[in-house]
mmCIF file of C-alpha atoms in Angstrom:
data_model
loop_
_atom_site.group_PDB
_atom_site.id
_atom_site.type_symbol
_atom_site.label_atom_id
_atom_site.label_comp_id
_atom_site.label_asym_id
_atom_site.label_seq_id
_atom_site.Cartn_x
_atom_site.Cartn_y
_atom_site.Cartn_z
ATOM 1 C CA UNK I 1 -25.475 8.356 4.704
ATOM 2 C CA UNK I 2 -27.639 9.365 7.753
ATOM 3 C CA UNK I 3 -26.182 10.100 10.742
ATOM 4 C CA UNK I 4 -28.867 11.551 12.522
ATOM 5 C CA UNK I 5 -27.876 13.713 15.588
ATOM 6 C CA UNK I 6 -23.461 12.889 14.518
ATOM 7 C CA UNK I 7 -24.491 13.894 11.022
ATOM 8 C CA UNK I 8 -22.445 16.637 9.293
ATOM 9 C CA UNK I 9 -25.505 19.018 9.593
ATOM 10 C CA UNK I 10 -25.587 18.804 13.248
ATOM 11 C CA UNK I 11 -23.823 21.448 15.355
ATOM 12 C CA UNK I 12 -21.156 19.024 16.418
ATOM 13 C CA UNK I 13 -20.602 17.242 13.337
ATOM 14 C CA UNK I 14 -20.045 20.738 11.747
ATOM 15 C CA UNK I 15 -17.180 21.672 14.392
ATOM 16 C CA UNK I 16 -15.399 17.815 14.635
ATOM 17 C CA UNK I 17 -15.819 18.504 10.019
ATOM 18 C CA UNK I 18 -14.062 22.201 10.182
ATOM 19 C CA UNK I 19 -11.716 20.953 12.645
ATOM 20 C CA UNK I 20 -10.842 17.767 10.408
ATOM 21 C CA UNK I 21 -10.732 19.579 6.802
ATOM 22 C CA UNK I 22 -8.141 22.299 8.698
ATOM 23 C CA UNK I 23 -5.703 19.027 9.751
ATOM 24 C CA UNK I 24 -6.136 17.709 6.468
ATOM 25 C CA UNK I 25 -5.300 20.613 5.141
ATOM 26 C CA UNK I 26 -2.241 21.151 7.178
ATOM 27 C CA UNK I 27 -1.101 17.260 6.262
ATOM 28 C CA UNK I 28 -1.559 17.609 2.787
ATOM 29 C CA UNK I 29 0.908 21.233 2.373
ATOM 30 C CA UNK I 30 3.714 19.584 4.829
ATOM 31 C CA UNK I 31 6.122 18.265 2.420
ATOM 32 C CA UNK I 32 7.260 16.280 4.734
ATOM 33 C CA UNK I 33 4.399 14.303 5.436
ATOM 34 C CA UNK I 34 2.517 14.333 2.290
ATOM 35 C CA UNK I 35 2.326 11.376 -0.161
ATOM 36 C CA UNK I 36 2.086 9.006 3.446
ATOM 37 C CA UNK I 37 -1.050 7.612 4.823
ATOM 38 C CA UNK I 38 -3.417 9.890 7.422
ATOM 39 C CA UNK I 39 -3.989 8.039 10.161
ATOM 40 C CA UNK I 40 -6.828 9.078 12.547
ATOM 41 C CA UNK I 41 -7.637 7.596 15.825
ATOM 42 C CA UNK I 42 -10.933 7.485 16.974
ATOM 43 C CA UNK I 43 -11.422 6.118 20.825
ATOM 44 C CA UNK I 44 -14.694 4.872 21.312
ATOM 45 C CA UNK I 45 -16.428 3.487 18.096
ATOM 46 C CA UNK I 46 -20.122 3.171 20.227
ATOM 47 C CA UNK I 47 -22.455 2.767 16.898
ATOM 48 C CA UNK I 48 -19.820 3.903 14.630
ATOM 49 C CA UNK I 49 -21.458 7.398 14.101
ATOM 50 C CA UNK I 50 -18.161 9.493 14.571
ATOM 51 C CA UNK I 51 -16.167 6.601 12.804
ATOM 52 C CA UNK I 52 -18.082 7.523 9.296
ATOM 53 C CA UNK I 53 -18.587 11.528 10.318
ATOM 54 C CA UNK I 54 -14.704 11.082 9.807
ATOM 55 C CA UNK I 55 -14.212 8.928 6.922
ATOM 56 C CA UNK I 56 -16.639 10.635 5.217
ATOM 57 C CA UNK I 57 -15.396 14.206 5.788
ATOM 58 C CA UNK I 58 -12.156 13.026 4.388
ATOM 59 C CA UNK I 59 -13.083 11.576 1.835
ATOM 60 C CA UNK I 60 -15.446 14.671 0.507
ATOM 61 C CA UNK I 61 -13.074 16.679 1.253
ATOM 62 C CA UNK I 62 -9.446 14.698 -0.087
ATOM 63 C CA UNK I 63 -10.860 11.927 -2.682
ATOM 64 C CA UNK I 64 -7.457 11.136 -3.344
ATOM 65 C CA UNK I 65 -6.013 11.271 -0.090
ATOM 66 C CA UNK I 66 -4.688 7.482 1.232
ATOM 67 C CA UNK I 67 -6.084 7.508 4.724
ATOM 68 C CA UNK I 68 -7.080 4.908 7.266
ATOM 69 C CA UNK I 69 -9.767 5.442 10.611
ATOM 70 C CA UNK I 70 -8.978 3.248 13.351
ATOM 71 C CA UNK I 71 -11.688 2.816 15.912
ATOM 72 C CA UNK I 72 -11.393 1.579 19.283
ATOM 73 C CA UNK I 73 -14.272 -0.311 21.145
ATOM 74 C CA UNK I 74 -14.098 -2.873 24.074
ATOM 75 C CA UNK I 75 -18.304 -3.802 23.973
ATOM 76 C CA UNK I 76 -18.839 -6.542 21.634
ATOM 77 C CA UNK I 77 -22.382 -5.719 21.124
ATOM 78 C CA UNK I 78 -21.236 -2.062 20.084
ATOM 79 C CA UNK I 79 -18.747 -3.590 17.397
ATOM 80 C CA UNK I 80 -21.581 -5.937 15.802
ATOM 81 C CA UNK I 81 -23.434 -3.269 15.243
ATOM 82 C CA UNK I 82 -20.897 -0.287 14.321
ATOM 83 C CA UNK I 83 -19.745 -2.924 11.624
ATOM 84 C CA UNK I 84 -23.220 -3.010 9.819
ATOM 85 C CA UNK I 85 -23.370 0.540 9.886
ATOM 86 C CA UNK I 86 -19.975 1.232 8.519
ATOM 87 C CA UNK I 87 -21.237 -1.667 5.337
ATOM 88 C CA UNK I 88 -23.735 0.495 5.240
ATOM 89 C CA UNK I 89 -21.679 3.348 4.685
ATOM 90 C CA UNK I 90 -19.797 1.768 2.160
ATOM 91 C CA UNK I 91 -17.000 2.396 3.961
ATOM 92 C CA UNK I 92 -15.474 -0.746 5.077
ATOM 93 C CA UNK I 93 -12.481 0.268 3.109
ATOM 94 C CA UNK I 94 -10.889 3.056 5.397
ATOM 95 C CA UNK I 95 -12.350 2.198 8.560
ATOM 96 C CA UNK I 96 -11.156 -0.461 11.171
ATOM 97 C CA UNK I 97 -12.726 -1.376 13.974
ATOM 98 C CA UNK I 98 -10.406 -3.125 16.889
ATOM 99 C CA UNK I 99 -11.885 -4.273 20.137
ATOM 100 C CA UNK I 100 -9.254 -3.404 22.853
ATOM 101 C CA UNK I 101 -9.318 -1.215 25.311
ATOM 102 C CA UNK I 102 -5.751 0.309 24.828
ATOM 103 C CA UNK I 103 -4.776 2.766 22.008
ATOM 104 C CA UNK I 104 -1.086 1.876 21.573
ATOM 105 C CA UNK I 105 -2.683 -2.162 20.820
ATOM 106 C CA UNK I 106 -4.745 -0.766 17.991
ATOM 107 C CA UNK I 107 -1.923 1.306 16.443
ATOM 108 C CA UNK I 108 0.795 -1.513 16.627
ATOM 109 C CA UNK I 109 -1.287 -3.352 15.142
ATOM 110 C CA UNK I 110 -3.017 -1.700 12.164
ATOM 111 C CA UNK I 111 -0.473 1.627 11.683
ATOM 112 C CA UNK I 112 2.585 -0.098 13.000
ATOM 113 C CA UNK I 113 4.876 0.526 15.737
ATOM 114 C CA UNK I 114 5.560 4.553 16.835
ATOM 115 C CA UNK I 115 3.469 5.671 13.336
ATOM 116 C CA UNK I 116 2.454 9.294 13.696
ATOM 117 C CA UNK I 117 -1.150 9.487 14.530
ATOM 118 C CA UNK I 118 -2.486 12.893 12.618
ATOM 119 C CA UNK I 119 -6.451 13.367 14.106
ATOM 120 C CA UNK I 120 -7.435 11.699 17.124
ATOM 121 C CA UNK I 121 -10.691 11.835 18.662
ATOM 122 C CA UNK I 122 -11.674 11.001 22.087
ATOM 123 C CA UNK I 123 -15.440 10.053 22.944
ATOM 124 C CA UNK I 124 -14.393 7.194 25.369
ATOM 125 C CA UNK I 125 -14.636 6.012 29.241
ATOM 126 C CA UNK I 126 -14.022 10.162 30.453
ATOM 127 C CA UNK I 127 -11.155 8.975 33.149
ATOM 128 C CA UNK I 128 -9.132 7.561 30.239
ATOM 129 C CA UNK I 129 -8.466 10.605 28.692
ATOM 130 C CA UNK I 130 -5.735 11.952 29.909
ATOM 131 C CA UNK I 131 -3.899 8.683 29.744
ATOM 132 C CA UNK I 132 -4.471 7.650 26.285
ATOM 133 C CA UNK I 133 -3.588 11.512 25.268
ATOM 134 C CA UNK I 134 -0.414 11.101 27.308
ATOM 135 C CA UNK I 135 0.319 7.681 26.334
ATOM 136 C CA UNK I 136 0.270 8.394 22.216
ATOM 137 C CA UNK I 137 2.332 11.776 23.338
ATOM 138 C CA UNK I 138 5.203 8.949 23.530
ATOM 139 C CA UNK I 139 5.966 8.601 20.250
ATOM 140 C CA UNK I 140 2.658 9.061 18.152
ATOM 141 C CA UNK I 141 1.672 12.387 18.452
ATOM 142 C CA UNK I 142 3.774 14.955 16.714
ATOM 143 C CA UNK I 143 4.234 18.601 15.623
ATOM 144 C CA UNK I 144 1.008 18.909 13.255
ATOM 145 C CA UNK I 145 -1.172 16.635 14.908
ATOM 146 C CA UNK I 146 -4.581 17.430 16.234
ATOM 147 C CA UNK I 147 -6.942 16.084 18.796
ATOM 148 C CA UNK I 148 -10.304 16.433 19.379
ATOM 149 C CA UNK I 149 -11.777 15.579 23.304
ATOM 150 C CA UNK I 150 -15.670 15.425 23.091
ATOM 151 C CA UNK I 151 -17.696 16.198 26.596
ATOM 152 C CA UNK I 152 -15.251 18.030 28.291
ATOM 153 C CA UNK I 153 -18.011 20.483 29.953
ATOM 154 C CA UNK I 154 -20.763 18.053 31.057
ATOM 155 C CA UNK I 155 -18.208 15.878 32.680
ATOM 156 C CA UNK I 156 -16.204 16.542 35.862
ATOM 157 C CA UNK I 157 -14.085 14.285 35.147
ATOM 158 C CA UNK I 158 -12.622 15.551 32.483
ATOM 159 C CA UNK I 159 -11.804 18.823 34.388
ATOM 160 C CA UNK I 160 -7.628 16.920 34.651
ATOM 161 C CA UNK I 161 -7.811 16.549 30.697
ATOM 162 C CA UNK I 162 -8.513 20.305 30.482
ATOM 163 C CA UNK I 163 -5.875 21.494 33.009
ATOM 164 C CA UNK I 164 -3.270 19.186 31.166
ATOM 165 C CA UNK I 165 -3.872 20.598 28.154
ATOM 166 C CA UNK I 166 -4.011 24.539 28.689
ATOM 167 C CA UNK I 167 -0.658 23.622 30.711
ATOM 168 C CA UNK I 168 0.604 22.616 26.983
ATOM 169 C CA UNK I 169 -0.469 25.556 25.844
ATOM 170 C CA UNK I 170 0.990 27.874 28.396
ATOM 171 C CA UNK I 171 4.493 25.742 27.478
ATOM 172 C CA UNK I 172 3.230 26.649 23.590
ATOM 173 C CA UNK I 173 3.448 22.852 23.135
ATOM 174 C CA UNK I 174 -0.377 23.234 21.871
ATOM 175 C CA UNK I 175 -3.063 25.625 21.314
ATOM 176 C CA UNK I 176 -6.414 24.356 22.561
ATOM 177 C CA UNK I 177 -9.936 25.882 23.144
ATOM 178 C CA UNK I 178 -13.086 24.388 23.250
ATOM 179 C CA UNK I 179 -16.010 25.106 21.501
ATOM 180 C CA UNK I 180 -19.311 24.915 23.138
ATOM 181 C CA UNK I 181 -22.647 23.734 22.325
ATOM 182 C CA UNK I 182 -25.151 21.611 23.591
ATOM 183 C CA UNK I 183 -24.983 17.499 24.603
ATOM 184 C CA UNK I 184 -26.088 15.562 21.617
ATOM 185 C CA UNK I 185 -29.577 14.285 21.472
ATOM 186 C CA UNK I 186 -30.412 16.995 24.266
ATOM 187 C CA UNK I 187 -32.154 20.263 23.688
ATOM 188 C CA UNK I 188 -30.482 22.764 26.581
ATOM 189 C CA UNK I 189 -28.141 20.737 28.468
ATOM 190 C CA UNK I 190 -24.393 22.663 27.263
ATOM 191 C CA UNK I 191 -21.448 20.563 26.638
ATOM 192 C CA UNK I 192 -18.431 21.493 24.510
ATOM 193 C CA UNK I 193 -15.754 20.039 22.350
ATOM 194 C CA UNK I 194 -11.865 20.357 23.205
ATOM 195 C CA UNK I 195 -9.357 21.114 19.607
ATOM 196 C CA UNK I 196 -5.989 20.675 20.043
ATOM 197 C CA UNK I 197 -3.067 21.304 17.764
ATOM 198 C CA UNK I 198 0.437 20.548 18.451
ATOM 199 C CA UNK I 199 2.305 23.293 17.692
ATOM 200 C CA UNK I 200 5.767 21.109 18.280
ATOM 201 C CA UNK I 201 6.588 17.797 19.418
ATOM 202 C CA UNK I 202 5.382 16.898 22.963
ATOM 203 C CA UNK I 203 8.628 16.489 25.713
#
């Protein structure tokens, strides 16, 4: 299915895939964890372009693997049309779509209450970073879980997000870099991508 400038063939879509397949990976050889579901979080469902880049990358990559996306969007107008892309898709089955603004809502509801959350990605309001991150470090992020934080170059804001996180890392809570490229659907304008790993349970 097209995903024009999200599309696995894209510069970013090839990063967000690599980075995905690797936590998959990691999931499936925990025999702790596998056998459950793998739940990803994806904040900010816009069009539903990064909702299918990761459904789709799973399921190419683990056919058999149960797994659920749960997308957050507040716009209505976004939703209406994420949903006809995601029928489109054909991929209605693994993906969710719930308008709220507030992770922890979405994840009570559809994963149920302090699930583990394995992939998150963040492509949402840039000043709510930090506190959804924070908030799902309360009981839904856990040693093994990644998260991936789109724009953190091209915005200032997101300068906070970046600080927090290489403090992690300094604690060796995490390891975290960013890999850079340029802002989608622009030809020279650099932006970059934030991975993060938990190395061991936040504190």
């Amino acid at each position: 299915f097209p995903l024009g400038n999200w599309g696995k063939g894209c510069e970013k879509g090839k990063e967000i895939g690599t980075f995905l397949r690797e936590c998959v990976g990691t999931f499936s050889s925990d025999a702790d964890r596998k056998g459950g579901r793998f739940t990803v979080l994806d904040v900010g469902t816009y069009c539903g372009y990064s909702a299918l880049l990761l459904a789709s990358t799973i399921k190419e990559f683990a056919p058999n693997l149960d797994f659920q996306v749960i997308s957050t969007e507040i716009n209505p107008k976004h939703i209406g049309v994420a949903k006809r892309m995601i029928r489109l898709g054909k991929m209605e089955e693994h993906i969710t779509i719930v308008q709220t603004g507030s992770v922890e809502t979405a994840l009570s509801e559809h994963a149920g209450p302090c699930s583990v959350v394995d992939f998150v990605f963040f492509d949402h309001a840039k000043d709510s970073y930090l506190r959804d991150l924070q908030t799902l470090e309360k009981c839904r992020i856990k040693t093994g879980s990644y998260v991936c934080a789109d724009n953190v170059i091209i915005s200032e804001t997101l300068s906070t997000y970046r600080e927090y996180v290489e403090g992690l890392a300094d604690q060796l809570i995490v390891k975290t870099g960013i890999v850079f490229g340029n802002l989608e659907y622009t030809a020279n304008l650099k932006d970059g991508l934030e991975f993060t790993v938990y190395l061991q349970d936040p504190k």
